[in-house]
Coordinates of C-alpha atoms in Angstrom, one line a residue:
X22 CA 148.6 89.1 108.3
X23 CA 151.2 91.8 108.3
X24 CA 151.5 94.8 110.6
X25 CA 150.7 97.5 108.7
X26 CA 152.3 96.2 105.8
X27 CA 153.4 92.7 107.6
X28 CA 152.0 89.7 106.2
X29 CA 150.0 87.9 108.1
X30 CA 149.7 84.2 106.9
X31 CA 146.3 84.2 109.3
X32 CA 147.4 80.0 108.9
X33 CA 144.1 77.5 107.3
X34 CA 146.0 77.2 106.0
X35 CA 145.6 82.0 106.7
X36 CA 149.5 86.6 107.4
X37 CA 147.3 88.4 109.0
X38 CA 148.0 90.8 106.6
X39 CA 146.7 90.0 109.3
X40 CA 141.4 76.3 103.0
X41 CA 138.0 75.1 101.5
X42 CA 134.8 73.4 100.6
X43 CA 131.4 73.7 99.3
X44 CA 128.1 71.8 99.8
X45 CA 128.7 70.1 97.1
X46 CA 129.8 66.4 96.4
X47 CA 133.9 66.1 95.9
X48 CA 134.8 66.0 92.6
X49 CA 138.1 64.4 90.7
X50 CA 140.8 66.6 89.7
X51 CA 143.3 65.9 86.5
X52 CA 146.4 67.7 86.5
X53 CA 148.5 67.9 83.7
X54 CA 151.9 66.3 84.2
X55 CA 153.9 68.1 81.3
X56 CA 153.5 71.2 83.9
X57 CA 154.7 72.2 86.8
X58 CA 152.3 72.6 89.9
X59 CA 153.5 76.6 90.3
X60 CA 152.3 76.9 86.7
X61 CA 149.3 75.1 87.1
X62 CA 148.5 76.8 90.0
X63 CA 149.2 80.0 88.5
X64 CA 146.7 79.0 85.7
X65 CA 144.0 78.1 88.0
X66 CA 143.9 81.3 89.6
X67 CA 143.7 83.4 86.8
X68 CA 141.2 81.2 85.7
X69 CA 139.1 81.4 89.3
X70 CA 139.8 84.9 89.2
X71 CA 142.6 84.9 91.6
X72 CA 146.1 86.9 90.8
X73 CA 148.8 84.3 89.7
X74 CA 151.3 87.0 91.3
X75 CA 150.0 86.3 94.5
X76 CA 150.2 82.2 94.6
X77 CA 153.5 80.6 95.7
X78 CA 154.5 77.2 96.5
X79 CA 156.6 76.8 99.8
X80 CA 156.7 74.6 102.9
X81 CA 154.5 74.7 105.6
X82 CA 155.6 74.1 109.2
X83 CA 153.9 72.1 111.7
X84 CA 154.2 72.1 115.4
X85 CA 156.5 69.3 115.5
X86 CA 159.2 70.9 113.2
X87 CA 158.0 68.8 110.4
X88 CA 157.2 70.5 107.1
X89 CA 154.9 69.7 103.9
X90 CA 154.5 71.2 100.6
X91 CA 151.6 74.0 100.3
X92 CA 150.4 76.5 97.9
X93 CA 149.7 79.8 99.7
X94 CA 147.0 82.0 98.4
X95 CA 146.4 86.0 99.6
X96 CA 150.3 85.2 102.1
X97 CA 148.1 83.6 105.1
X98 CA 146.4 81.0 103.7
X99 CA 148.2 77.6 103.1
X100 CA 145.9 74.9 100.9
X101 CA 146.8 71.3 99.8
X102 CA 147.1 70.8 95.9
X103 CA 143.5 68.9 96.6
X104 CA 142.0 72.0 98.3
X105 CA 143.7 74.7 95.7
X106 CA 142.4 73.0 92.3
X107 CA 139.0 72.3 93.8
X108 CA 138.3 76.1 94.0
X109 CA 135.8 77.6 91.6
X110 CA 135.2 81.1 90.5
X111 CA 132.0 82.4 91.9
X112 CA 130.8 86.4 91.5
X113 CA 133.0 89.5 92.5
X114 CA 131.5 91.7 95.8
X115 CA 133.5 94.1 97.4
X116 CA 131.7 93.4 100.8
X117 CA 132.9 91.0 104.0
X118 CA 133.2 87.3 102.6
X119 CA 133.1 84.0 103.9
X120 CA 134.3 80.5 102.1
X121 CA 131.7 78.3 100.9
X122 CA 132.5 75.5 103.7
X123 CA 131.6 76.3 107.2
X124 CA 132.2 74.2 110.3
X125 CA 129.1 71.9 110.8
X126 CA 127.4 69.9 113.8
X127 CA 128.9 68.5 116.6
X128 CA 132.2 69.9 115.0
X129 CA 131.2 73.7 116.4
X130 CA 132.5 72.5 119.8
X131 CA 136.1 73.3 119.0
X132 CA 139.3 72.3 121.2
X133 CA 142.2 74.5 121.1
X134 CA 145.8 73.5 121.9
X135 CA 148.0 76.4 122.8
X136 CA 150.8 74.8 122.1
X137 CA 153.6 75.1 124.8
X138 CA 156.3 72.1 124.1
X139 CA 160.1 73.4 124.9
X140 CA 161.2 74.2 121.2
X141 CA 160.7 76.9 118.9
X142 CA 157.2 76.7 118.0
X143 CA 156.1 76.7 121.8
X144 CA 153.8 80.3 122.3
X145 CA 155.5 82.9 124.8
X146 CA 153.7 83.9 128.0
X147 CA 152.5 87.3 125.6
X148 CA 151.5 84.7 122.9
X149 CA 149.5 82.4 125.4
X150 CA 147.5 85.7 126.6
X151 CA 146.5 86.9 123.4
X152 CA 145.4 83.5 122.8
X153 CA 143.1 83.8 125.4
X154 CA 141.8 86.4 125.0
X155 CA 141.2 85.7 121.1
X156 CA 139.2 82.6 121.9
X157 CA 137.1 84.9 124.6
X158 CA 136.5 87.5 121.3
X159 CA 134.7 84.3 120.4
X160 CA 133.1 82.9 122.9
X161 CA 131.5 86.1 124.6
X162 CA 129.4 86.4 121.3
X163 CA 125.2 86.0 121.8
X164 CA 123.5 84.4 118.7
X165 CA 126.5 82.3 117.5
X166 CA 126.6 78.8 118.0
X167 CA 130.6 77.8 118.5
X168 CA 132.0 76.7 121.4
X169 CA 135.6 77.0 121.6
X170 CA 137.5 75.3 124.3
X171 CA 141.2 76.0 125.1
X172 CA 143.8 74.2 126.6
X173 CA 147.6 74.4 126.9
X174 CA 150.0 71.5 126.3
X175 CA 151.8 69.3 123.8
X176 CA 149.8 66.8 122.4
X177 CA 148.7 68.6 119.3
X178 CA 147.4 65.6 117.8
X179 CA 144.4 65.2 119.9
X180 CA 143.0 68.7 119.0
X181 CA 140.7 70.3 116.5
X182 CA 143.1 73.0 116.1
X183 CA 146.3 73.9 117.4
X184 CA 147.7 77.5 117.5
X185 CA 151.8 77.6 117.8
X186 CA 154.8 79.2 116.9
X187 CA 157.0 78.9 113.5
X188 CA 159.5 82.3 114.0
X189 CA 162.4 80.9 113.5
X190 CA 160.9 80.0 109.9
X191 CA 160.0 83.0 108.9
X192 CA 161.2 86.8 108.2
X193 CA 158.2 88.8 108.6
X194 CA 155.5 89.4 111.2
X195 CA 151.9 87.7 111.1
X196 CA 150.2 84.3 111.1
X197 CA 148.4 81.6 108.6
X198 CA 146.1 79.3 108.2
X199 CA 143.7 77.4 106.1
X200 CA 139.7 77.0 105.6
X201 CA 137.5 74.3 107.1
X202 CA 137.0 71.2 105.3
X203 CA 134.2 70.3 102.9
X204 CA 132.9 67.9 105.5
X205 CA 132.5 70.7 108.3
X206 CA 135.6 70.2 109.8
X207 CA 137.8 73.5 111.1
X208 CA 141.1 74.0 109.7
X209 CA 143.6 72.4 112.2
X210 CA 146.9 74.4 112.1
X211 CA 147.5 78.1 112.9
X212 CA 150.8 79.5 113.1
X213 CA 151.8 83.0 114.1
X214 CA 155.0 84.5 113.9
X215 CA 157.4 87.4 115.0
X216 CA 154.8 89.1 117.5
X217 CA 156.7 88.9 120.3
X218 CA 157.8 92.7 119.9
X219 CA 154.2 93.5 119.6
X220 CA 151.8 94.2 122.0
X221 CA 149.3 91.8 123.3
X222 CA 146.4 93.1 121.4
X223 CA 148.4 92.4 118.1
X224 CA 148.9 88.9 119.2
X225 CA 145.2 89.2 120.2
X226 CA 144.5 90.5 116.3
X227 CA 146.6 88.0 114.5
X228 CA 145.3 84.8 116.4
X229 CA 141.4 85.9 116.6
X230 CA 142.4 86.5 112.5
X231 CA 143.5 83.6 111.8
X232 CA 141.1 81.4 113.7
X233 CA 138.8 83.4 111.2
X234 CA 139.8 81.7 108.6
X235 CA 139.7 78.2 110.4
X236 CA 135.9 78.6 110.7
X237 CA 135.6 80.2 107.3
X238 CA 136.2 84.0 106.9
X239 CA 137.9 85.0 103.8
X240 CA 139.5 88.9 104.3
X241 CA 137.2 91.5 104.1
X242 CA 139.3 93.3 101.3
X243 CA 140.3 90.3 99.0
X244 CA 139.0 92.2 96.8
X245 CA 141.6 95.3 97.0
X246 CA 144.2 94.5 100.1
X247 CA 143.6 98.5 100.9
X248 CA 144.9 97.5 104.6
X249 CA 148.0 96.4 102.6
X250 CA 148.3 99.5 100.9
X251 CA 147.7 98.1 97.5
X252 CA 144.9 97.7 95.1
X253 CA 143.9 96.3 91.8
X254 CA 144.1 92.6 92.9
X255 CA 142.1 90.3 90.8
X256 CA 138.5 90.6 92.4
X257 CA 136.7 87.7 91.5
X258 CA 137.2 84.8 92.9
X259 CA 136.2 81.4 94.2
X260 CA 134.9 81.1 97.6
X261 CA 134.0 84.2 98.5
X262 CA 130.5 84.3 99.4
X263 CA 129.4 88.1 100.4
X264 CA 127.8 88.0 104.3
X265 CA 124.5 89.8 104.1
X266 CA 123.7 92.7 106.5
X267 CA 127.6 93.9 106.6
X268 CA 129.6 96.6 104.9
X269 CA 129.7 97.8 101.2
X270 CA 133.6 98.2 100.0
X271 CA 135.8 98.6 102.2
X272 CA 135.7 98.7 106.3
X273 CA 139.1 99.8 107.3
X274 CA 138.3 98.6 111.0
X275 CA 137.8 94.8 110.2
X276 CA 139.6 92.3 112.1
X277 CA 139.5 90.2 108.6
X278 CA 141.4 92.7 106.9
X279 CA 144.6 91.7 105.4
X280 CA 146.7 93.9 106.8
X281 CA 147.2 94.7 110.6
X282 CA 148.4 97.9 112.4
X283 CA 150.5 98.1 115.7
X284 CA 147.8 100.0 117.3
X285 CA 145.2 97.4 116.5
X286 CA 143.0 96.7 120.1
X287 CA 142.3 92.9 118.4
X288 CA 138.7 93.4 119.2
X289 CA 135.7 92.6 116.2
X290 CA 134.1 95.9 114.9
X291 CA 130.5 95.3 114.2
X292 CA 130.1 94.1 110.4
X293 CA 132.6 91.6 111.8
X294 CA 130.1 90.4 114.8
X295 CA 127.2 90.6 112.1
X296 CA 129.3 88.0 109.9
X297 CA 129.6 85.6 112.5
X298 CA 126.1 85.7 113.7
X299 CA 124.8 85.2 110.1
X300 CA 127.7 82.3 109.5
X301 CA 126.6 80.3 112.6

């Protein structure tokens, strides 16, 4: 997700400008070895309705400083090749959306770790407060069967989800995350970056947004990216399922819009709440 126009790879990997599963069985994916992965990714993106110009392949950073290659879409969503090439086309709908995959069963109790190692990826005091507020955004909702349990520390391997800072590896401001797996497990790695100069509310907003991707939220304005001052992005896409009862068309105050403003209050609007109640 971005500030005004800062991208927030809300990490699932989801900028707030500021990955995915269906109930179907896994499909075997064949890859043409004569073309580069990026060429294939752009061809697949066009086939399923994404804008090929929005597809990038770059390093994704983990809390311990290690990296892994990911395919990035919509700036703040990072997918493995298997996840990306498993995306399918669905009908275009300009409303509020979720992915095909949601968090299921006992996975709905999510142990979240705020990473506090004394290294470049540890959360600042402000970011820790933003994370507390973000978790409270979810836990205070009635009619939502999610239980987010927050701790702080360094043992990210044991956590269901870890929130950490990658400012040293990013030049923009925002976050990135992924989508739930096809087995109903939430996305694990949530990055934020270069938010220290913003308010705690902005930190809350970006983290809430990226957790949203991690449990199945798509960008509310994925079809136009109007919150980023853009329009005309390919609307048809895979895993964008309209959520009944939410806005038809662009909802400018949705926390799940692709880009964020420096004046955001970091809170869900009514459509966001309706969407969560419908999903969970």
